[in-house]
mmCIF file of C-alpha atoms and ligand atoms in Angstrom:
data_model
loop_
_atom_site.group_PDB
_atom_site.id
_atom_site.type_symbol
_atom_site.label_atom_id
_atom_site.label_comp_id
_atom_site.label_asym_id
_atom_site.label_seq_id
_atom_site.Cartn_x
_atom_site.Cartn_y
_atom_site.Cartn_z
ATOM 1 C CA MET A 7 14.361 -3.994 -20.367
ATOM 2 C CA SER A 8 14.160 -4.298 -16.814
ATOM 3 C CA ILE A 9 11.810 -2.057 -15.525
ATOM 4 C CA GLN A 10 11.093 -1.172 -11.553
ATOM 5 C CA ILE A 11 7.403 0.931 -11.058
ATOM 6 C CA LEU A 12 8.322 4.023 -8.324
ATOM 7 C CA LYS A 13 5.653 4.873 -6.549
ATOM 8 C CA PHE A 14 5.877 7.944 -3.898
ATOM 9 C CA GLY A 15 2.456 7.902 -1.702
ATOM 10 C CA GLY A 16 1.242 11.349 -0.514
ATOM 11 C CA THR A 17 3.556 11.237 2.449
ATOM 12 C CA ALA A 18 6.380 10.425 0.666
ATOM 13 C CA LEU A 19 6.236 13.794 -1.355
ATOM 14 C CA LEU A 20 5.057 16.161 1.522
ATOM 15 C CA ASN A 21 8.104 18.272 1.940
ATOM 16 C CA GLN A 22 10.829 19.352 -0.332
ATOM 17 C CA GLN A 23 13.221 17.056 1.964
ATOM 18 C CA ARG A 24 11.016 14.023 0.751
ATOM 19 C CA ARG A 25 10.843 14.824 -2.575
ATOM 20 C CA SER A 26 14.689 15.110 -2.785
ATOM 21 C CA ASN A 27 14.994 11.919 -1.595
ATOM 22 C CA ALA A 28 12.463 10.349 -4.019
ATOM 23 C CA ILE A 29 14.971 11.531 -6.404
ATOM 24 C CA SER A 30 17.726 10.050 -4.927
ATOM 25 C CA GLN A 31 15.351 6.510 -5.282
ATOM 26 C CA VAL A 32 14.671 7.448 -8.865
ATOM 27 C CA LYS A 33 18.300 7.726 -9.244
ATOM 28 C CA ARG A 34 20.019 4.872 -7.379
ATOM 29 C CA ALA A 35 17.390 2.654 -10.107
ATOM 30 C CA LEU A 36 18.913 4.490 -13.300
ATOM 31 C CA SER A 37 22.911 3.388 -11.589
ATOM 32 C CA MET A 38 21.929 -0.063 -11.602
ATOM 33 C CA GLY A 39 20.603 0.285 -15.044
ATOM 34 C CA ILE A 40 16.991 -0.309 -14.484
ATOM 35 C CA THR A 41 14.489 1.979 -15.848
ATOM 36 C CA PRO A 42 12.290 3.531 -13.562
ATOM 37 C CA VAL A 43 8.696 3.951 -14.485
ATOM 38 C CA ILE A 44 7.228 7.032 -11.807
ATOM 39 C CA VAL A 45 3.815 7.086 -10.083
ATOM 40 C CA VAL A 46 2.779 9.886 -7.675
ATOM 41 C CA SER A 47 0.153 10.564 -5.177
ATOM 42 C CA ALA A 48 -1.470 14.116 -4.537
ATOM 43 C CA MET A 49 1.383 15.301 -1.945
ATOM 44 C CA GLY A 50 0.605 15.065 1.319
ATOM 45 C CA ARG A 51 -2.288 15.094 3.684
ATOM 46 C CA TYR A 52 -5.533 17.482 4.698
ATOM 47 C CA GLY A 53 -3.781 20.833 5.653
ATOM 48 C CA ASN A 54 -1.496 20.321 2.995
ATOM 49 C CA PRO A 55 -2.377 22.504 -0.130
ATOM 50 C CA TYR A 56 -2.323 19.814 -3.268
ATOM 51 C CA SER A 57 -3.162 16.943 -1.161
ATOM 52 C CA THR A 58 -6.031 15.344 -2.048
ATOM 53 C CA ASP A 59 -8.369 16.194 0.870
ATOM 54 C CA SER A 60 -7.354 19.677 0.934
ATOM 55 C CA LEU A 61 -8.696 19.712 -2.607
ATOM 56 C CA VAL A 62 -11.796 18.192 -2.499
ATOM 57 C CA GLN A 63 -12.889 20.476 0.732
ATOM 58 C CA LEU A 64 -13.066 23.351 -1.430
ATOM 59 C CA LEU A 65 -16.298 22.541 -3.071
ATOM 60 C CA ASN A 66 -19.159 22.749 -0.813
ATOM 61 C CA GLN A 67 -21.912 19.932 -1.874
ATOM 62 C CA PRO A 68 -20.006 18.798 -5.289
ATOM 63 C CA SER A 69 -21.211 17.298 -8.411
ATOM 64 C CA ASP A 70 -19.949 14.145 -9.147
ATOM 65 C CA ALA A 71 -18.063 15.675 -12.132
ATOM 66 C CA ASN A 72 -16.589 18.575 -9.928
ATOM 67 C CA TYR A 73 -15.535 16.166 -7.819
ATOM 68 C CA THR A 74 -13.252 13.881 -10.142
ATOM 69 C CA LEU A 75 -11.971 16.476 -11.684
ATOM 70 C CA ILE A 76 -11.220 18.629 -8.654
ATOM 71 C CA ALA A 77 -9.794 15.131 -7.315
ATOM 72 C CA SER A 78 -8.148 14.251 -10.313
ATOM 73 C CA CYS A 79 -5.388 18.062 -9.766
ATOM 74 C CA GLY A 80 -3.612 16.639 -7.163
ATOM 75 C CA GLU A 81 -1.626 14.416 -8.647
ATOM 76 C CA VAL A 82 -1.944 15.792 -11.613
ATOM 77 C CA ILE A 83 0.445 18.703 -10.095
ATOM 78 C CA SER A 84 2.264 16.011 -7.978
ATOM 79 C CA ALA A 85 3.018 14.698 -11.723
ATOM 80 C CA SER A 86 4.568 17.701 -13.253
ATOM 81 C CA LEU A 87 5.857 18.780 -10.346
ATOM 82 C CA PHE A 88 8.404 15.499 -9.973
ATOM 83 C CA SER A 89 9.108 15.611 -13.915
ATOM 84 C CA ASN A 90 10.087 19.044 -13.091
ATOM 85 C CA LEU A 91 12.666 18.210 -10.598
ATOM 86 C CA LEU A 92 14.037 15.167 -12.507
ATOM 87 C CA GLU A 93 14.310 17.497 -15.130
ATOM 88 C CA GLN A 94 16.963 19.965 -13.244
ATOM 89 C CA GLU A 95 18.721 17.445 -12.154
ATOM 90 C CA GLY A 96 19.700 16.767 -16.548
ATOM 91 C CA ILE A 97 17.381 13.614 -16.263
ATOM 92 C CA PRO A 98 14.520 13.175 -18.973
ATOM 93 C CA SER A 99 11.844 12.990 -18.325
ATOM 94 C CA LYS A 100 7.858 13.265 -19.031
ATOM 95 C CA CYS A 101 4.831 13.228 -17.065
ATOM 96 C CA ILE A 102 2.024 12.160 -17.752
ATOM 97 C CA THR A 103 -1.872 12.149 -16.574
ATOM 98 C CA GLY A 104 -5.047 9.938 -16.627
ATOM 99 C CA LEU A 105 -5.951 11.287 -19.343
ATOM 100 C CA ASP A 106 -2.976 9.842 -21.655
ATOM 101 C CA SER A 107 -0.780 6.691 -19.349
ATOM 102 C CA GLY A 108 -3.168 4.169 -21.102
ATOM 103 C CA VAL A 109 -4.892 3.482 -17.852
ATOM 104 C CA TYR A 110 -8.766 2.925 -19.217
ATOM 105 C CA THR A 111 -11.363 2.652 -16.214
ATOM 106 C CA THR A 112 -15.037 2.183 -15.338
ATOM 107 C CA ASN A 113 -17.203 5.104 -15.077
ATOM 108 C CA SER A 114 -18.723 5.646 -12.051
ATOM 109 C CA LYS A 115 -17.212 8.548 -11.220
ATOM 110 C CA THR A 116 -15.732 8.846 -7.495
ATOM 111 C CA ALA A 117 -14.739 5.097 -7.032
ATOM 112 C CA SER A 118 -13.905 3.879 -11.016
ATOM 113 C CA SER A 119 -11.805 0.613 -11.023
ATOM 114 C CA ILE A 120 -9.226 -0.368 -13.935
ATOM 115 C CA LEU A 121 -10.011 -2.624 -16.988
ATOM 116 C CA TYR A 122 -7.412 -2.680 -18.597
ATOM 117 C CA VAL A 123 -3.939 -1.078 -19.407
ATOM 118 C CA ASP A 124 -2.639 -0.016 -22.797
ATOM 119 C CA PRO A 125 1.056 0.533 -22.159
ATOM 120 C CA SER A 126 1.773 2.230 -25.906
ATOM 121 C CA HIS A 127 1.644 5.632 -24.922
ATOM 122 C CA ILE A 128 4.231 5.207 -21.905
ATOM 123 C CA GLN A 129 6.265 2.790 -23.391
ATOM 124 C CA TYR A 130 6.463 5.356 -26.852
ATOM 125 C CA HIS A 131 7.888 7.497 -24.311
ATOM 126 C CA ILE A 132 10.737 5.216 -22.349
ATOM 127 C CA GLN A 133 12.440 4.568 -26.018
ATOM 128 C CA GLN A 134 12.427 8.636 -26.417
ATOM 129 C CA GLY A 135 14.383 7.805 -23.588
ATOM 130 C CA MET A 136 12.369 9.406 -21.028
ATOM 131 C CA ILE A 137 11.135 8.836 -17.716
ATOM 132 C CA PRO A 138 7.708 8.598 -17.469
ATOM 133 C CA VAL A 139 6.213 10.279 -14.454
ATOM 134 C CA VAL A 140 2.358 8.809 -14.353
ATOM 135 C CA ALA A 141 -0.550 10.295 -12.328
ATOM 136 C CA GLY A 142 -1.799 7.904 -10.248
ATOM 137 C CA PHE A 143 -5.342 7.213 -8.766
ATOM 138 C CA GLN A 144 -7.187 8.479 -12.319
ATOM 139 C CA GLY A 145 -7.269 6.879 -15.750
ATOM 140 C CA SER A 146 -10.040 7.661 -18.079
ATOM 141 C CA SER A 147 -13.357 6.153 -19.475
ATOM 142 C CA VAL A 148 -14.120 4.809 -22.467
ATOM 143 C CA TYR A 149 -15.657 7.905 -23.099
ATOM 144 C CA GLY A 150 -11.982 10.067 -23.410
ATOM 145 C CA GLU A 151 -13.156 11.527 -19.630
ATOM 146 C CA ILE A 152 -11.152 11.719 -16.363
ATOM 147 C CA THR A 153 -11.828 9.373 -14.059
ATOM 148 C CA THR A 154 -10.434 8.849 -10.076
ATOM 149 C CA LEU A 155 -9.769 5.673 -8.281
ATOM 150 C CA SER A 156 -10.707 4.315 -5.233
ATOM 151 C CA ARG A 157 -8.956 6.160 -2.081
ATOM 152 C CA GLY A 158 -5.339 5.396 -2.276
ATOM 153 C CA GLY A 159 -5.713 3.842 -5.433
ATOM 154 C CA SER A 160 -1.875 5.089 -6.621
ATOM 155 C CA ASP A 161 -1.149 2.152 -5.884
ATOM 156 C CA THR A 162 -3.352 -0.165 -8.042
ATOM 157 C CA THR A 163 -2.295 2.321 -11.031
ATOM 158 C CA ALA A 164 1.213 1.034 -9.803
ATOM 159 C CA ALA A 165 0.870 -2.452 -9.556
ATOM 160 C CA ALA A 166 -1.228 -2.387 -12.890
ATOM 161 C CA LEU A 167 1.282 -0.034 -15.005
ATOM 162 C CA GLY A 168 3.580 -2.999 -13.850
ATOM 163 C CA HIS A 169 1.917 -5.582 -15.258
ATOM 164 C CA ALA A 170 1.206 -3.936 -18.407
ATOM 165 C CA LEU A 171 4.730 -3.254 -18.468
ATOM 166 C CA HIS A 172 5.715 -6.250 -17.109
ATOM 167 C CA ALA A 173 7.596 -5.095 -14.602
ATOM 168 C CA GLN A 174 10.504 -6.804 -12.898
ATOM 169 C CA GLU A 175 9.360 -5.071 -9.465
ATOM 170 C CA ILE A 176 6.430 -2.511 -7.359
ATOM 171 C CA ILE A 177 7.506 -0.453 -5.082
ATOM 172 C CA LEU A 178 5.618 1.521 -3.203
ATOM 173 C CA TYR A 179 7.288 4.092 -0.945
ATOM 174 C CA THR A 180 5.593 5.420 2.134
ATOM 175 C CA ASP A 181 6.533 6.797 5.275
ATOM 176 C CA VAL A 182 6.761 3.183 7.358
ATOM 177 C CA PRO A 183 9.480 0.861 7.528
ATOM 178 C CA GLY A 184 7.157 -1.436 5.605
ATOM 179 C CA ILE A 185 3.975 -3.103 6.710
ATOM 180 C CA MET A 186 4.500 -3.627 10.914
ATOM 181 C CA THR A 187 2.450 -5.674 12.363
ATOM 182 C CA ALA A 188 -0.224 -3.374 13.173
ATOM 183 C CA ASP A 189 -0.572 0.012 12.489
ATOM 184 C CA PRO A 190 2.404 2.284 13.912
ATOM 185 C CA ASP A 191 0.445 5.205 14.243
ATOM 186 C CA ILE A 192 -1.622 3.183 16.995
ATOM 187 C CA VAL A 193 0.917 0.206 17.972
ATOM 188 C CA LYS A 194 4.226 2.261 18.641
ATOM 189 C CA ASP A 195 6.559 -0.901 19.267
ATOM 190 C CA ALA A 196 4.720 -2.390 15.584
ATOM 191 C CA LYS A 197 7.316 -4.858 14.210
ATOM 192 C CA ILE A 198 8.117 -4.926 10.944
ATOM 193 C CA VAL A 199 6.975 -8.019 8.976
ATOM 194 C CA THR A 200 9.806 -9.092 6.050
ATOM 195 C CA HIS A 201 7.450 -11.507 3.741
ATOM 196 C CA LEU A 202 3.439 -11.761 2.758
ATOM 197 C CA SER A 203 2.394 -13.673 0.606
ATOM 198 C CA TYR A 204 -0.143 -12.337 -1.650
ATOM 199 C CA GLU A 205 -2.979 -14.338 0.113
ATOM 200 C CA ALA A 206 -2.145 -12.637 3.485
ATOM 201 C CA ALA A 207 -1.497 -8.912 1.823
ATOM 202 C CA LEU A 208 -4.937 -8.972 -0.173
ATOM 203 C CA LEU A 209 -6.669 -9.981 3.147
ATOM 204 C CA LEU A 210 -5.242 -7.375 5.380
ATOM 205 C CA ALA A 211 -5.587 -4.612 2.884
ATOM 206 C CA SER A 212 -9.459 -5.905 2.608
ATOM 207 C CA LYS A 213 -9.895 -5.619 6.318
ATOM 208 C CA GLY A 214 -8.581 -1.993 6.965
ATOM 209 C CA ALA A 215 -5.065 -1.484 6.228
ATOM 210 C CA ARG A 216 -4.617 1.504 4.664
ATOM 211 C CA VAL A 217 -0.221 1.272 3.886
ATOM 212 C CA LEU A 218 -1.592 -1.057 0.803
ATOM 213 C CA HIS A 219 -4.610 -1.061 -1.467
ATOM 214 C CA PRO A 220 -6.507 -4.695 -1.608
ATOM 215 C CA GLU A 221 -7.153 -3.867 -5.909
ATOM 216 C CA ALA A 222 -3.214 -3.634 -6.204
ATOM 217 C CA VAL A 223 -2.310 -6.654 -4.395
ATOM 218 C CA ASN A 224 -4.571 -8.424 -7.381
ATOM 219 C CA TRP A 225 -2.923 -6.863 -10.215
ATOM 220 C CA ALA A 226 0.461 -7.450 -9.069
ATOM 221 C CA SER A 227 -0.094 -11.791 -8.832
ATOM 222 C CA LYS A 228 -1.959 -11.865 -11.650
ATOM 223 C CA TYR A 229 1.554 -12.054 -12.984
ATOM 224 C CA GLN A 230 3.124 -12.603 -9.431
ATOM 225 C CA THR A 231 4.877 -9.340 -9.833
ATOM 226 C CA PRO A 232 6.668 -8.371 -6.483
ATOM 227 C CA ILE A 233 5.604 -5.768 -4.796
ATOM 228 C CA LYS A 234 7.923 -4.336 -1.669
ATOM 229 C CA VAL A 235 6.702 -2.042 0.651
ATOM 230 C CA THR A 236 9.261 0.272 1.712
ATOM 231 C CA SER A 237 10.206 3.400 3.605
ATOM 232 C CA PHE A 238 11.124 6.807 0.985
ATOM 233 C CA ASP A 239 14.441 7.056 3.430
ATOM 234 C CA ASN A 240 15.438 3.894 3.103
ATOM 235 C CA GLN A 241 18.741 3.499 1.618
ATOM 236 C CA THR A 242 18.849 0.077 -0.768
ATOM 237 C CA THR A 243 15.777 -1.659 -1.362
ATOM 238 C CA ASP A 244 16.482 -4.468 0.575
ATOM 239 C CA GLU A 245 14.605 -3.125 3.761
ATOM 240 C CA GLY A 246 11.080 -3.038 3.784
ATOM 241 C CA THR A 247 8.549 -5.911 3.425
ATOM 242 C CA PHE A 248 8.741 -8.141 -0.055
ATOM 243 C CA ILE A 249 5.050 -9.335 -1.268
ATOM 244 C CA GLY A 250 5.257 -11.864 -3.686
ATOM 245 C CA THR A 251 4.993 -15.676 -4.028
ATOM 246 C CA LEU A 252 7.100 -16.744 -1.085
ATOM 247 C CA THR A 253 9.629 -19.852 -2.095
ATOM 248 C CA ASN A 254 12.431 -20.167 0.584
ATOM 249 C CA PRO A 255 11.335 -21.615 3.464
ATOM 250 C CA CYS A 256 12.794 -18.995 5.384
ATOM 251 C CA ASP A 257 10.044 -16.906 4.369
ATOM 252 C CA LYS A 258 6.457 -18.804 5.931
ATOM 253 C CA LYS A 259 7.744 -17.802 9.287
ATOM 254 C CA ILE A 260 4.201 -17.042 11.120
ATOM 255 C CA THR A 261 3.644 -13.811 10.552
ATOM 256 C CA TYR A 262 0.584 -12.498 11.880
ATOM 257 C CA SER A 263 -0.598 -7.960 11.411
ATOM 258 C CA LEU A 264 -3.802 -6.375 13.329
ATOM 259 C CA THR A 265 -5.789 -4.143 11.396
ATOM 260 C CA SER A 266 -9.478 -2.641 11.786
ATOM 261 C CA LYS A 267 -12.023 -0.580 9.704
ATOM 262 C CA PRO A 268 -15.524 0.851 10.433
ATOM 263 C CA PHE A 269 -17.999 -2.348 10.700
ATOM 264 C CA ASN A 270 -21.601 0.732 11.420
ATOM 265 C CA LYS A 271 -21.561 3.880 12.782
ATOM 266 C CA GLU A 272 -20.697 2.754 16.399
ATOM 267 C CA SER A 273 -18.786 -0.648 15.718
ATOM 268 C CA SER A 274 -15.254 -1.433 14.517
ATOM 269 C CA THR A 275 -14.132 -4.579 13.015
ATOM 270 C CA VAL A 276 -10.769 -5.922 14.500
ATOM 271 C CA SER A 277 -8.644 -8.613 12.671
ATOM 272 C CA ILE A 278 -5.672 -10.358 13.319
ATOM 273 C CA VAL A 279 -4.283 -11.456 9.976
ATOM 274 C CA ILE A 280 -2.260 -14.723 9.843
ATOM 275 C CA ASP A 281 -0.089 -15.467 6.644
ATOM 276 C CA PRO A 282 -2.077 -18.455 5.411
ATOM 277 C CA LEU A 283 1.555 -20.041 3.834
ATOM 278 C CA SER A 284 3.277 -19.665 7.578
ATOM 279 C CA GLU A 285 2.705 -22.208 9.541
ATOM 280 C CA SER A 286 -1.269 -20.233 10.032
ATOM 281 C CA VAL A 287 -3.102 -23.435 11.648
ATOM 282 C CA PHE A 288 -0.933 -24.413 14.473
ATOM 283 C CA PHE A 289 -0.851 -20.452 15.172
ATOM 284 C CA SER A 290 -4.588 -19.381 14.948
ATOM 285 C CA ASN A 291 -4.974 -22.525 17.574
ATOM 286 C CA PHE A 292 -2.105 -20.992 19.476
ATOM 287 C CA LEU A 293 -3.419 -17.418 19.306
ATOM 288 C CA LYS A 294 -7.330 -19.390 20.002
ATOM 289 C CA LYS A 295 -5.912 -20.246 23.202
ATOM 290 C CA VAL A 296 -4.100 -17.075 24.345
ATOM 291 C CA LEU A 297 -7.050 -15.087 23.046
ATOM 292 C CA HIS A 298 -9.354 -17.303 25.305
ATOM 293 C CA GLN A 299 -6.609 -17.152 28.611
ATOM 294 C CA ASN A 300 -7.835 -13.085 28.277
ATOM 295 C CA HIS A 301 -10.935 -13.843 28.245
ATOM 296 C CA ILE A 302 -11.960 -12.345 24.730
ATOM 297 C CA TYR A 303 -13.432 -14.559 22.155
ATOM 298 C CA SER A 304 -13.894 -13.904 18.574
ATOM 299 C CA LEU A 305 -16.210 -13.386 16.429
ATOM 300 C CA SER A 306 -15.316 -15.400 13.805
ATOM 301 C CA CYS A 307 -12.279 -17.202 12.644
ATOM 302 C CA THR A 308 -11.797 -18.478 8.825
ATOM 303 C CA HIS A 309 -8.697 -19.275 7.165
ATOM 304 C CA GLY A 310 -5.731 -16.695 7.564
ATOM 305 C CA SER A 311 -7.768 -13.859 9.812
ATOM 306 C CA ILE A 312 -9.380 -14.036 13.269
ATOM 307 C CA GLU A 313 -11.545 -11.528 13.672
ATOM 308 C CA PHE A 314 -13.588 -9.231 16.290
ATOM 309 C CA GLN A 315 -16.623 -6.798 16.411
ATOM 310 C CA ILE A 316 -15.797 -3.554 18.971
ATOM 311 C CA LEU A 317 -16.958 -0.465 20.055
ATOM 312 C CA THR A 318 -14.977 1.800 17.431
ATOM 313 C CA ARG A 319 -14.212 3.741 20.950
ATOM 314 C CA LEU A 320 -12.396 1.489 22.362
ATOM 315 C CA GLU A 321 -10.745 0.188 18.731
ATOM 316 C CA LYS A 322 -7.278 1.730 19.424
ATOM 317 C CA SER A 323 -6.538 0.537 22.740
ATOM 318 C CA ILE A 324 -8.291 -2.925 21.945
ATOM 319 C CA VAL A 325 -5.594 -3.388 18.245
ATOM 320 C CA SER A 326 -2.908 -1.997 21.642
ATOM 321 C CA PHE A 327 -4.206 -4.803 24.138
ATOM 322 C CA LEU A 328 -3.885 -7.431 21.233
ATOM 323 C CA HIS A 329 -0.804 -6.632 20.175
ATOM 324 C CA GLU A 330 1.247 -7.096 23.298
ATOM 325 C CA ILE A 331 -0.103 -10.337 24.322
ATOM 326 C CA ILE A 332 0.797 -11.672 20.435
ATOM 327 C CA ASP A 333 3.795 -9.994 20.860
ATOM 328 C CA LYS A 334 4.985 -11.282 24.165
ATOM 329 C CA GLU A 335 3.421 -15.024 23.545
ATOM 330 C CA CYS A 336 5.866 -14.827 19.988
ATOM 331 C CA ILE A 337 8.743 -13.426 21.616
ATOM 332 C CA TYR A 338 8.311 -15.633 24.719
ATOM 333 C CA HIS A 339 8.027 -19.330 21.712
ATOM 334 C CA SER A 340 10.623 -17.536 19.728
ATOM 335 C CA HIS A 341 12.998 -19.551 21.468
ATOM 336 C CA GLN A 342 11.372 -23.003 21.487
ATOM 337 C CA HIS A 343 10.372 -22.730 17.758
ATOM 338 C CA PRO A 344 12.161 -21.420 14.798
ATOM 339 C CA LEU A 345 8.973 -20.211 12.922
ATOM 340 C CA TYR A 346 7.635 -17.802 15.352
ATOM 341 C CA ILE A 347 9.237 -14.532 14.078
HETATM 342 N N1 ADP B 423 0.136 -2.770 9.180
HETATM 343 C C1 ADP B 423 0.382 -1.389 8.799
HETATM 344 N N2 ADP B 423 1.629 -1.241 8.011
HETATM 345 C C2 ADP B 423 2.109 -0.387 7.927
HETATM 346 N N3 ADP B 423 1.568 1.134 8.057
HETATM 347 C C3 ADP B 423 0.196 0.806 8.246
HETATM 348 C C4 ADP B 423 -0.443 0.020 8.542
HETATM 349 N N4 ADP B 423 -1.774 -0.299 8.780
HETATM 350 C C5 ADP B 423 -1.822 1.243 8.431
HETATM 351 N N5 ADP B 423 -0.608 1.572 8.455
HETATM 352 C C6 ADP B 423 -0.787 2.769 7.988
HETATM 353 O O1 ADP B 423 -0.504 3.825 6.474
HETATM 354 C C7 ADP B 423 0.282 4.778 6.205
HETATM 355 C C8 ADP B 423 0.704 4.875 4.751
HETATM 356 O O2 ADP B 423 -0.260 4.551 4.015
HETATM 357 P P1 ADP B 423 -0.886 5.742 3.498
HETATM 358 O O3 ADP B 423 -1.440 7.000 4.568
HETATM 359 O O4 ADP B 423 -1.773 5.616 2.278
HETATM 360 O O5 ADP B 423 0.528 6.781 2.874
HETATM 361 P P2 ADP B 423 0.980 7.210 1.627
HETATM 362 O O6 ADP B 423 0.847 8.581 1.358
HETATM 363 O O7 ADP B 423 2.735 6.876 1.597
HETATM 364 O O8 ADP B 423 0.030 5.860 0.582
HETATM 365 C C9 ADP B 423 1.242 4.631 7.290
HETATM 366 O O9 ADP B 423 1.085 5.972 7.814
HETATM 367 C C10 ADP B 423 0.527 4.006 8.467
HETATM 368 O O10 ADP B 423 -0.182 4.817 9.843
HETATM 369 N N1 PHD B 424 -4.058 10.957 -3.274
HETATM 370 C C1 PHD B 424 -5.096 10.248 -3.304
HETATM 371 C C2 PHD B 424 -4.739 8.697 -4.428
HETATM 372 C C3 PHD B 424 -3.569 7.988 -3.133
HETATM 373 O O1 PHD B 424 -3.346 6.517 -3.462
HETATM 374 O O2 PHD B 424 -2.656 8.497 -2.362
HETATM 375 P P1 PHD B 424 -1.692 7.786 -1.032
HETATM 376 O O3 PHD B 424 -0.946 7.257 -2.071
HETATM 377 O O4 PHD B 424 -1.165 8.971 -0.819
HETATM 378 O O5 PHD B 424 -2.236 6.678 -0.097
HETATM 379 C C4 PHD B 424 -5.995 9.378 -1.915
HETATM 380 O O6 PHD B 424 -5.411 10.003 -0.692
HETATM 381 O O7 PHD B 424 -6.524 8.520 -1.266
#
């Protein structure tokens, strides 16, 4: 049996049109003889009624227990609605919460970590001919209490289930075409990165790119399960970013992506992540030269990333500026060196 984990993020479930796109993606998998296991996030973002942020804002100075319970509700609503949509299309399905998904976590209430997954309950429903729709971002403590993962943790649920069910692939459906050379919210002409090694994806996610959770990369890399990050409206799964073991030399093209995250109250860390499996030494030396010519001096330069610490109010403009100069140099050199993207 060929299992694919299809994870739909909050952005991919934002409205009726997107939810119907998501149902089409499930049908596409079924038509290819794949057994899909669905993982859903809470629908939408702050302001949308059932999003995680909207739900937690209902409480005033909540205790950990109250925060966890309300934070878990968005995914439960989503799982039940998604399962109902499948049933309306004549696709038998079973919605599953963190209490019965077999996802066991630590008990740190607001940001638990997955310890292990017992896939037997999900497997039982698959054997009964049901499509499991699992509420992401949650699990159960060993005492049987509901727990929630760190924010963005539905990616981790998807990857941990992928690992436990020996899935052939984990597909993360979101509102961008894939992992880009920078957050497209900041850099409008950011380009798609077609291939990334687990190492680079982990670096990028840990250094702030919210499109992917670092823990998800860790789970996927345990059995080398490939991850695809793609848009909810892509027609085929060929589009998007492939994260996995790079075997084809063409996949090892020089790959970079810019990201940033808060360092303290006033400052942020901006990172240029360069895939350590591509021609990274050559590229980072070249980048350092270009940055130097532009009077930009890095804070630290480690294997796979160059970092700067800057005032938070300058974050977006610095990311845009760095992207512009790196992109310009890459385009210029791509005519001379086939490894440039
Ligand atoms: N390098 C990047 N490539 C693509 N998207 C990025 C990147 N860095 C940050 N993002 C942001 O991540 C968002 C998708 O992640 P998220 O909001 O968690 O979506 P979802 O709800 O689908 O999980 C995009 O809308 C984009 O603004
Ligand atoms: N709903 C949770 C979990 C999650 O992963 O959401 P999303 O897939 O939309 O980033 C959050 O907002 O943190």
